[in-house]
PDB file of C-alpha atoms and ligand atoms in Angstrom:
ATOM      1  CA  MET A   1      25.392  92.600  59.518  1.00 52.00           C
ATOM      2  CA  THR A   2      24.360  89.110  58.507  1.00 78.00           C
ATOM      3  CA  GLY A   3      23.961  89.676  54.774  1.00 92.00           C
ATOM      4  CA  ARG A   4      20.516  88.094  55.016  1.00 98.00           C
ATOM      5  CA  THR A   5      17.622  90.242  53.784  1.00 98.00           C
ATOM      6  CA  PRO A   6      14.827  89.849  56.343  1.00 98.00           C
ATOM      7  CA  ILE A   7      11.307  88.851  55.309  1.00 98.00           C
ATOM      8  CA  VAL A   8       8.047  89.984  56.852  1.00 98.00           C
ATOM      9  CA  ALA A   9       5.447  87.502  55.649  1.00 99.00           C
ATOM     10  CA  GLY A  10       1.714  87.578  56.337  1.00 99.00           C
ATOM     11  CA  ASN A  11      -0.247  84.319  56.517  1.00 99.00           C
ATOM     12  CA  TRP A  12      -3.907  85.175  56.080  1.00 99.00           C
ATOM     13  CA  LYS A  13      -4.974  81.581  56.793  1.00 98.00           C
ATOM     14  CA  MET A  14      -8.669  81.024  55.921  1.00 98.00           C
ATOM     15  CA  ASN A  15      -9.492  84.715  55.856  1.00 98.00           C
ATOM     16  CA  GLY A  16     -10.115  87.138  53.021  1.00 98.00           C
ATOM     17  CA  LEU A  17     -12.506  87.732  50.156  1.00 98.00           C
ATOM     18  CA  LYS A  18     -12.167  89.603  46.881  1.00 98.00           C
ATOM     19  CA  ALA A  19     -13.262  92.684  48.828  1.00 97.00           C
ATOM     20  CA  SER A  20     -10.055  92.422  50.897  1.00 98.00           C
ATOM     21  CA  LYS A  21      -8.036  93.754  47.982  1.00 98.00           C
ATOM     22  CA  GLY A  22      -8.152  97.167  49.696  1.00 98.00           C
ATOM     23  CA  GLU A  23      -5.717  95.815  52.318  1.00 98.00           C
ATOM     24  CA  ILE A  24      -3.315  94.742  49.570  1.00 98.00           C
ATOM     25  CA  GLU A  25      -3.591  98.135  47.896  1.00 98.00           C
ATOM     26  CA  ALA A  26      -2.974  99.838  51.235  1.00 98.00           C
ATOM     27  CA  ILE A  27       0.127  97.699  51.868  1.00 98.00           C
ATOM     28  CA  ILE A  28       1.489  98.485  48.406  1.00 98.00           C
ATOM     29  CA  SER A  29       0.899 102.169  48.894  1.00 98.00           C
ATOM     30  CA  GLY A  30       2.468 102.044  52.378  1.00 98.00           C
ATOM     31  CA  LEU A  31       5.533 100.278  50.990  1.00 97.00           C
ATOM     32  CA  GLY A  32       6.000 103.120  48.521  1.00 95.00           C
ATOM     33  CA  THR A  33       5.808 105.822  51.198  1.00 94.00           C
ATOM     34  CA  GLY A  34       8.869 106.867  53.188  1.00 91.00           C
ATOM     35  CA  PRO A  35      12.202 105.057  53.214  1.00 92.00           C
ATOM     36  CA  ALA A  36      12.176 101.651  51.538  1.00 91.00           C
ATOM     37  CA  PRO A  37      12.143  98.845  54.100  1.00 94.00           C
ATOM     38  CA  ARG A  38      15.299  96.719  54.325  1.00 96.00           C
ATOM     39  CA  ALA A  39      13.075  93.647  54.249  1.00 98.00           C
ATOM     40  CA  GLU A  40      11.048  91.698  51.738  1.00 98.00           C
ATOM     41  CA  ALA A  41       7.280  91.940  52.155  1.00 98.00           C
ATOM     42  CA  LEU A  42       5.088  88.943  51.371  1.00 99.00           C
ATOM     43  CA  ILE A  43       1.381  88.235  51.813  1.00 99.00           C
ATOM     44  CA  CYS A  44       0.039  84.678  51.545  1.00 99.00           C
ATOM     45  CA  PRO A  45      -3.733  84.917  51.065  1.00 99.00           C
ATOM     46  CA  PRO A  46      -6.041  81.925  50.595  1.00 98.00           C
ATOM     47  CA  ALA A  47      -5.551  80.182  47.235  1.00 98.00           C
ATOM     48  CA  THR A  48      -8.707  81.793  45.821  1.00 98.00           C
ATOM     49  CA  LEU A  49      -7.061  85.210  46.027  1.00 99.00           C
ATOM     50  CA  VAL A  50      -3.516  84.445  44.868  1.00 99.00           C
ATOM     51  CA  ALA A  51      -4.022  85.252  41.171  1.00 98.00           C
ATOM     52  CA  GLY A  52      -6.024  88.433  41.767  1.00 98.00           C
ATOM     53  CA  PHE A  53      -3.653  89.760  44.405  1.00 98.00           C
ATOM     54  CA  ALA A  54      -0.589  88.837  42.345  1.00 98.00           C
ATOM     55  CA  GLU A  55      -1.981  90.927  39.520  1.00 98.00           C
ATOM     56  CA  ILE A  56      -2.587  93.898  41.822  1.00 98.00           C
ATOM     57  CA  ALA A  57       0.910  93.533  43.334  1.00 98.00           C
ATOM     58  CA  SER A  58       2.775  93.005  40.072  1.00 97.00           C
ATOM     59  CA  SER A  59       5.428  95.694  39.658  1.00 93.00           C
ATOM     60  CA  SER A  60       5.156  96.592  43.364  1.00 97.00           C
ATOM     61  CA  ALA A  61       7.498  95.747  46.253  1.00 97.00           C
ATOM     62  CA  LEU A  62       4.923  93.313  47.655  1.00 98.00           C
ATOM     63  CA  ALA A  63       5.210  89.621  46.784  1.00 98.00           C
ATOM     64  CA  ILE A  64       2.237  87.256  46.916  1.00 99.00           C
ATOM     65  CA  GLY A  65       2.556  83.673  48.139  1.00 99.00           C
ATOM     66  CA  ALA A  66       0.409  80.701  49.082  1.00 99.00           C
ATOM     67  CA  GLN A  67      -0.221  78.672  52.234  1.00 99.00           C
ATOM     68  CA  ASP A  68       0.044  75.053  51.079  1.00 99.00           C
ATOM     69  CA  CYS A  69       0.340  72.921  47.959  1.00 99.00           C
ATOM     70  CA  HIS A  70       0.100  69.300  46.872  1.00 98.00           C
ATOM     71  CA  ALA A  71       3.333  67.366  46.425  1.00 98.00           C
ATOM     72  CA  ARG A  72       2.468  66.365  42.864  1.00 98.00           C
ATOM     73  CA  VAL A  73       2.350  68.565  39.804  1.00 98.00           C
ATOM     74  CA  SER A  74      -1.065  67.401  38.560  1.00 98.00           C
ATOM     75  CA  GLY A  75      -3.393  64.414  38.599  1.00 98.00           C
ATOM     76  CA  ALA A  76      -6.402  62.834  40.288  1.00 98.00           C
ATOM     77  CA  HIS A  77      -6.324  64.767  43.583  1.00 98.00           C
ATOM     78  CA  THR A  78      -9.745  66.356  43.946  1.00 98.00           C
ATOM     79  CA  GLY A  79      -9.667  69.686  45.704  1.00 98.00           C
ATOM     80  CA  ASP A  80      -5.890  69.939  45.828  1.00 98.00           C
ATOM     81  CA  ILE A  81      -3.730  72.635  44.258  1.00 98.00           C
ATOM     82  CA  SER A  82      -0.198  72.086  42.973  1.00 99.00           C
ATOM     83  CA  ALA A  83       2.850  74.279  43.344  1.00 99.00           C
ATOM     84  CA  GLN A  84       2.860  74.610  39.562  1.00 98.00           C
ATOM     85  CA  MET A  85      -0.690  76.017  39.650  1.00 98.00           C
ATOM     86  CA  LEU A  86       0.281  78.494  42.354  1.00 99.00           C
ATOM     87  CA  ALA A  87       3.363  79.528  40.384  1.00 98.00           C
ATOM     88  CA  ASP A  88       1.103  79.982  37.364  1.00 98.00           C
ATOM     89  CA  ALA A  89      -1.203  82.157  39.506  1.00 98.00           C
ATOM     90  CA  GLY A  90       1.721  84.408  40.434  1.00 98.00           C
ATOM     91  CA  ALA A  91       2.868  83.081  43.810  1.00 99.00           C
ATOM     92  CA  SER A  92       6.543  83.598  44.613  1.00 98.00           C
ATOM     93  CA  SER A  93       6.606  81.490  47.775  1.00 99.00           C
ATOM     94  CA  ILE A  94       4.587  78.727  49.386  1.00 99.00           C
ATOM     95  CA  ILE A  95       4.285  77.990  53.107  1.00 99.00           C
ATOM     96  CA  VAL A  96       4.503  74.260  53.845  1.00 99.00           C
ATOM     97  CA  GLY A  97       4.152  72.318  57.078  1.00 98.00           C
ATOM     98  CA  HIS A  98       2.291  74.986  59.009  1.00 98.00           C
ATOM     99  CA  SER A  99       1.280  73.531  62.379  1.00 98.00           C
ATOM    100  CA  GLU A 100      -2.383  73.919  61.425  1.00 98.00           C
ATOM    101  CA  ARG A 101      -1.740  71.680  58.378  1.00 98.00           C
ATOM    102  CA  ARG A 102       0.294  69.236  60.481  1.00 98.00           C
ATOM    103  CA  ALA A 103      -2.491  69.078  63.119  1.00 98.00           C
ATOM    104  CA  ASP A 104      -5.685  69.421  61.044  1.00 98.00           C
ATOM    105  CA  HIS A 105      -4.554  67.352  58.055  1.00 98.00           C
ATOM    106  CA  GLY A 106      -2.144  64.948  59.736  1.00 98.00           C
ATOM    107  CA  GLU A 107       0.807  66.113  57.659  1.00 98.00           C
ATOM    108  CA  SER A 108       3.980  64.222  58.557  1.00 98.00           C
ATOM    109  CA  ASN A 109       7.534  65.441  58.052  1.00 98.00           C
ATOM    110  CA  GLU A 110       7.700  63.250  54.927  1.00 98.00           C
ATOM    111  CA  THR A 111       4.608  64.946  53.504  1.00 98.00           C
ATOM    112  CA  VAL A 112       6.030  68.366  54.284  1.00 99.00           C
ATOM    113  CA  ARG A 113       9.367  67.446  52.718  1.00 98.00           C
ATOM    114  CA  ALA A 114       7.609  66.236  49.537  1.00 98.00           C
ATOM    115  CA  LYS A 115       5.589  69.450  49.349  1.00 99.00           C
ATOM    116  CA  ALA A 116       8.711  71.553  49.895  1.00 99.00           C
ATOM    117  CA  ALA A 117      10.456  69.612  47.111  1.00 98.00           C
ATOM    118  CA  ALA A 118       7.494  70.378  44.831  1.00 99.00           C
ATOM    119  CA  VAL A 119       7.866  74.083  45.661  1.00 99.00           C
ATOM    120  CA  LEU A 120      11.571  74.026  44.796  1.00 98.00           C
ATOM    121  CA  GLY A 121      10.726  72.118  41.610  1.00 98.00           C
ATOM    122  CA  GLU A 122       8.753  75.171  40.467  1.00 98.00           C
ATOM    123  CA  ARG A 123      11.657  77.460  41.356  1.00 98.00           C
ATOM    124  CA  LEU A 124       9.568  79.077  44.088  1.00 98.00           C
ATOM    125  CA  THR A 125      10.601  79.680  47.695  1.00 99.00           C
ATOM    126  CA  ALA A 126       9.499  77.146  50.313  1.00 99.00           C
ATOM    127  CA  ILE A 127       8.706  78.531  53.756  1.00 99.00           C
ATOM    128  CA  ILE A 128       8.981  75.441  55.952  1.00 99.00           C
ATOM    129  CA  CYS A 129       7.308  75.705  59.370  1.00 99.00           C
ATOM    130  CA  VAL A 130       8.483  73.981  62.526  1.00 99.00           C
ATOM    131  CA  GLY A 131       7.520  74.416  66.167  1.00 98.00           C
ATOM    132  CA  GLU A 132       6.768  72.609  69.407  1.00 98.00           C
ATOM    133  CA  THR A 133       3.426  72.193  71.188  1.00 98.00           C
ATOM    134  CA  GLU A 134       2.808  73.444  74.704  1.00 98.00           C
ATOM    135  CA  ALA A 135       3.181  69.916  76.097  1.00 98.00           C
ATOM    136  CA  GLU A 136       6.500  69.476  74.294  1.00 98.00           C
ATOM    137  CA  ARG A 137       7.746  72.833  75.617  1.00 98.00           C
ATOM    138  CA  LYS A 138       6.681  71.947  79.162  1.00 98.00           C
ATOM    139  CA  GLY A 139       8.305  68.531  78.811  1.00 98.00           C
ATOM    140  CA  GLY A 140      11.655  70.139  77.925  1.00 98.00           C
ATOM    141  CA  LYS A 141      11.533  68.667  74.417  1.00 98.00           C
ATOM    142  CA  THR A 142      11.505  71.863  72.337  1.00 98.00           C
ATOM    143  CA  LEU A 143      14.996  71.637  70.811  1.00 98.00           C
ATOM    144  CA  GLU A 144      14.671  67.924  70.102  1.00 98.00           C
ATOM    145  CA  VAL A 145      11.217  68.292  68.463  1.00 98.00           C
ATOM    146  CA  VAL A 146      12.176  71.274  66.322  1.00 98.00           C
ATOM    147  CA  ALA A 147      15.462  69.674  65.214  1.00 98.00           C
ATOM    148  CA  GLY A 148      13.580  66.505  64.284  1.00 98.00           C
ATOM    149  CA  GLN A 149      11.024  68.447  62.240  1.00 98.00           C
ATOM    150  CA  LEU A 150      13.801  70.313  60.477  1.00 98.00           C
ATOM    151  CA  ARG A 151      15.747  67.149  59.624  1.00 98.00           C
ATOM    152  CA  GLY A 152      12.566  65.435  58.430  1.00 98.00           C
ATOM    153  CA  SER A 153      11.112  68.316  56.415  1.00 98.00           C
ATOM    154  CA  LEU A 154      14.077  69.896  54.612  1.00 98.00           C
ATOM    155  CA  PRO A 155      14.153  68.705  50.982  1.00 98.00           C
ATOM    156  CA  GLU A 156      17.196  67.899  48.845  1.00 97.00           C
ATOM    157  CA  GLY A 157      18.490  70.964  47.103  1.00 97.00           C
ATOM    158  CA  ALA A 158      17.391  73.378  49.824  1.00 98.00           C
ATOM    159  CA  ASN A 159      19.574  76.465  49.668  1.00 98.00           C
ATOM    160  CA  ALA A 160      19.683  80.047  50.876  1.00 98.00           C
ATOM    161  CA  ALA A 161      17.788  81.313  47.831  1.00 98.00           C
ATOM    162  CA  ASN A 162      14.937  78.806  47.765  1.00 98.00           C
ATOM    163  CA  THR A 163      14.272  77.892  51.392  1.00 98.00           C
ATOM    164  CA  VAL A 164      13.135  79.830  54.445  1.00 99.00           C
ATOM    165  CA  ILE A 165      12.486  78.316  57.860  1.00 99.00           C
ATOM    166  CA  ALA A 166       9.692  79.622  60.097  1.00 99.00           C
ATOM    167  CA  TYR A 167       9.879  78.758  63.790  1.00 99.00           C
ATOM    168  CA  GLU A 168       6.348  78.963  65.150  1.00 98.00           C
ATOM    169  CA  PRO A 169       5.765  77.575  68.650  1.00 98.00           C
ATOM    170  CA  VAL A 170       2.254  76.099  68.382  1.00 98.00           C
ATOM    171  CA  TRP A 171       1.249  77.486  71.776  1.00 98.00           C
ATOM    172  CA  ALA A 172       2.171  81.022  70.693  1.00 98.00           C
ATOM    173  CA  ILE A 173      -0.059  81.010  67.589  1.00 98.00           C
ATOM    174  CA  GLY A 174      -3.126  83.173  67.978  1.00 98.00           C
ATOM    175  CA  THR A 175      -2.829  83.219  71.759  1.00 98.00           C
ATOM    176  CA  GLY A 176      -1.081  86.518  72.414  1.00 98.00           C
ATOM    177  CA  LEU A 177       1.667  84.530  74.174  1.00 98.00           C
ATOM    178  CA  THR A 178       5.266  84.660  72.978  1.00 98.00           C
ATOM    179  CA  PRO A 179       8.381  82.875  74.224  1.00 98.00           C
ATOM    180  CA  THR A 180      10.979  84.980  76.017  1.00 98.00           C
ATOM    181  CA  THR A 181      13.602  86.532  73.771  1.00 98.00           C
ATOM    182  CA  GLY A 182      16.076  84.092  75.318  1.00 98.00           C
ATOM    183  CA  ASP A 183      13.912  81.118  74.373  1.00 98.00           C
ATOM    184  CA  VAL A 184      13.424  82.376  70.800  1.00 98.00           C
ATOM    185  CA  GLY A 185      17.171  82.953  70.479  1.00 98.00           C
ATOM    186  CA  GLU A 186      17.980  79.487  71.793  1.00 98.00           C
ATOM    187  CA  VAL A 187      15.742  77.817  69.179  1.00 99.00           C
ATOM    188  CA  HIS A 188      16.886  80.010  66.284  1.00 98.00           C
ATOM    189  CA  ASP A 189      20.568  79.388  67.173  1.00 98.00           C
ATOM    190  CA  MET A 190      19.886  75.650  67.225  1.00 98.00           C
ATOM    191  CA  ILE A 191      18.090  75.856  63.849  1.00 98.00           C
ATOM    192  CA  ARG A 192      21.104  77.649  62.346  1.00 98.00           C
ATOM    193  CA  ARG A 193      23.470  74.948  63.674  1.00 98.00           C
ATOM    194  CA  GLU A 194      21.182  72.179  62.442  1.00 98.00           C
ATOM    195  CA  LEU A 195      20.971  73.826  59.009  1.00 98.00           C
ATOM    196  CA  GLU A 196      24.785  73.813  58.916  1.00 98.00           C
ATOM    197  CA  ASN A 197      24.681  70.030  59.336  1.00 98.00           C
ATOM    198  CA  LEU A 198      21.945  69.640  56.719  1.00 98.00           C
ATOM    199  CA  ALA A 199      22.824  72.235  54.096  1.00 97.00           C
ATOM    200  CA  GLY A 200      26.476  73.078  54.776  1.00 97.00           C
ATOM    201  CA  GLY A 201      27.579  76.459  53.497  1.00 97.00           C
ATOM    202  CA  GLU A 202      24.050  77.416  52.466  1.00 98.00           C
ATOM    203  CA  ALA A 203      22.963  77.597  56.103  1.00 98.00           C
ATOM    204  CA  ALA A 204      24.542  80.981  56.769  1.00 98.00           C
ATOM    205  CA  GLY A 205      22.320  82.633  54.157  1.00 98.00           C
ATOM    206  CA  MET A 206      19.027  80.943  54.999  1.00 98.00           C
ATOM    207  CA  ARG A 207      16.412  83.160  56.577  1.00 98.00           C
ATOM    208  CA  ILE A 208      14.832  81.915  59.824  1.00 99.00           C
ATOM    209  CA  LEU A 209      11.549  83.671  60.642  1.00 99.00           C
ATOM    210  CA  TYR A 210       9.802  83.790  64.003  1.00 99.00           C
ATOM    211  CA  GLY A 211       6.021  83.392  64.061  1.00 98.00           C
ATOM    212  CA  GLY A 212       3.413  83.323  66.835  1.00 98.00           C
ATOM    213  CA  SER A 213       1.555  86.383  68.104  1.00 98.00           C
ATOM    214  CA  VAL A 214       3.861  88.881  66.374  1.00 98.00           C
ATOM    215  CA  LYS A 215       2.284  92.338  66.673  1.00 98.00           C
ATOM    216  CA  PRO A 216       3.415  95.922  66.146  1.00 98.00           C
ATOM    217  CA  SER A 217       4.032  96.180  69.914  1.00 98.00           C
ATOM    218  CA  ASN A 218       6.450  93.234  70.175  1.00 98.00           C
ATOM    219  CA  ALA A 219       7.967  93.083  66.677  1.00 98.00           C
ATOM    220  CA  ALA A 220      11.023  95.256  67.360  1.00 98.00           C
ATOM    221  CA  GLU A 221      12.059  93.179  70.376  1.00 98.00           C
ATOM    222  CA  LEU A 222      11.551  89.855  68.577  1.00 98.00           C
ATOM    223  CA  MET A 223      13.232  90.951  65.338  1.00 98.00           C
ATOM    224  CA  ALA A 224      16.315  92.163  67.237  1.00 98.00           C
ATOM    225  CA  ILE A 225      17.164  88.622  68.399  1.00 98.00           C
ATOM    226  CA  ASP A 226      20.219  87.001  66.776  1.00 98.00           C
ATOM    227  CA  ASN A 227      19.279  84.629  63.953  1.00 98.00           C
ATOM    228  CA  VAL A 228      15.746  86.034  63.702  1.00 98.00           C
ATOM    229  CA  ASP A 229      15.531  87.132  60.078  1.00 98.00           C
ATOM    230  CA  GLY A 230      11.962  88.374  60.007  1.00 98.00           C
ATOM    231  CA  ALA A 231       8.466  87.307  60.945  1.00 98.00           C
ATOM    232  CA  LEU A 232       5.621  85.073  59.830  1.00 99.00           C
ATOM    233  CA  VAL A 233       2.547  86.978  60.949  1.00 99.00           C
ATOM    234  CA  GLY A 234      -0.995  85.636  61.203  1.00 98.00           C
ATOM    235  CA  GLY A 235      -3.734  87.813  62.711  1.00 98.00           C
ATOM    236  CA  ALA A 236      -1.827  91.095  62.565  1.00 98.00           C
ATOM    237  CA  SER A 237      -1.197  90.670  58.820  1.00 98.00           C
ATOM    238  CA  LEU A 238      -4.903  90.997  58.030  1.00 98.00           C
ATOM    239  CA  LYS A 239      -4.788  94.737  58.631  1.00 98.00           C
ATOM    240  CA  ALA A 240      -2.531  96.758  56.360  1.00 98.00           C
ATOM    241  CA  ASP A 241      -1.684  99.222  59.146  1.00 98.00           C
ATOM    242  CA  ASP A 242      -0.510  96.496  61.526  1.00 98.00           C
ATOM    243  CA  PHE A 243       1.438  94.669  58.812  1.00 98.00           C
ATOM    244  CA  LEU A 244       3.147  97.915  57.788  1.00 98.00           C
ATOM    245  CA  ALA A 245       3.886  98.751  61.424  1.00 98.00           C
ATOM    246  CA  ILE A 246       5.647  95.393  61.838  1.00 98.00           C
ATOM    247  CA  LEU A 247       7.552  95.953  58.596  1.00 98.00           C
ATOM    248  CA  SER A 248       8.617  99.380  59.815  1.00 97.00           C
ATOM    249  CA  VAL A 249      10.972  97.643  62.262  1.00 97.00           C
ATOM    250  CA  TYR A 250      13.193  97.320  59.181  1.00 98.00           C
ATOM    251  CA  ARG A 251      12.988 100.935  57.981  1.00 94.00           C
TER     252      ARG A 251
HETATM  253  P1  LIG B 301      -0.624  84.686  64.761  1.00 62.09           P
HETATM  254  O1  LIG B 301       0.297  85.788  64.325  1.00 62.09           O
HETATM  255  O2  LIG B 301      -2.086  85.017  64.543  1.00 62.09           O
HETATM  256  O3  LIG B 301      -0.310  84.200  66.123  1.00 62.09           O
HETATM  257  O4  LIG B 301      -0.351  83.438  63.756  1.00 62.09           O
HETATM  258  C1  LIG B 301       0.949  83.020  63.539  1.00 62.09           C
HETATM  259  C2  LIG B 301       0.942  82.054  62.425  1.00 62.09           C
HETATM  260  O5  LIG B 301       0.493  80.929  62.547  1.00 62.09           O
HETATM  261  C3  LIG B 301       1.493  82.503  61.129  1.00 62.09           C
HETATM  262  O6  LIG B 301       1.693  81.431  60.263  1.00 62.09           O
END
């Protein structure tokens, strides 16, 4: 027993309309059926749906989060959304530094660290993503790249209650490919050691999620790896049945 409560988090990315609320209702109803999972359940829909879903999920076991935020609280930043606004909308957690943000929006470690600090400033949970590209994996640079991202992106004040790390190899996202269990374990062990250097005694309680092509068929094997404290799920989180099937690993 690690004492860490696992998290199964769904990242809906740029998917979902108001009509998708049926999936949220189905997840809530599934969570209330059978033995309670020994894991936290979180769905991060697009920002447009955070407030509506948070209302539907209030007083349920499902938490609602967001996928990104601006580093500042307010101001002249057209089109951006602050952590304070997402907290106000009912988000409990915010993903920062997803590889799609790092690649599509040129987000550096400094940007990610500033965003994560903004999340902590609102007393929300930051889910900080790290992960190597295919070229970096093939070049034998995985541990070095992930450690560098972690050192560069972890904000001051990160602790076991307010910070979650998500290891998502870029080449495993949306491809159906996953690293071997040995490779996942090697990276998660390194992340735990690196967190010990960065956050001292808090490291033992920090959750480290695996993400990248997690599905009902591979979840049990991936979640059984040492230092894997849950999953960050993309495609398979869009369907309540698949999300619940992944969560059922922890029933
Ligand atoms: P997939 O589960 O679709 O591979 O996406 C993973 C991911 O990027 C979650 O943040």
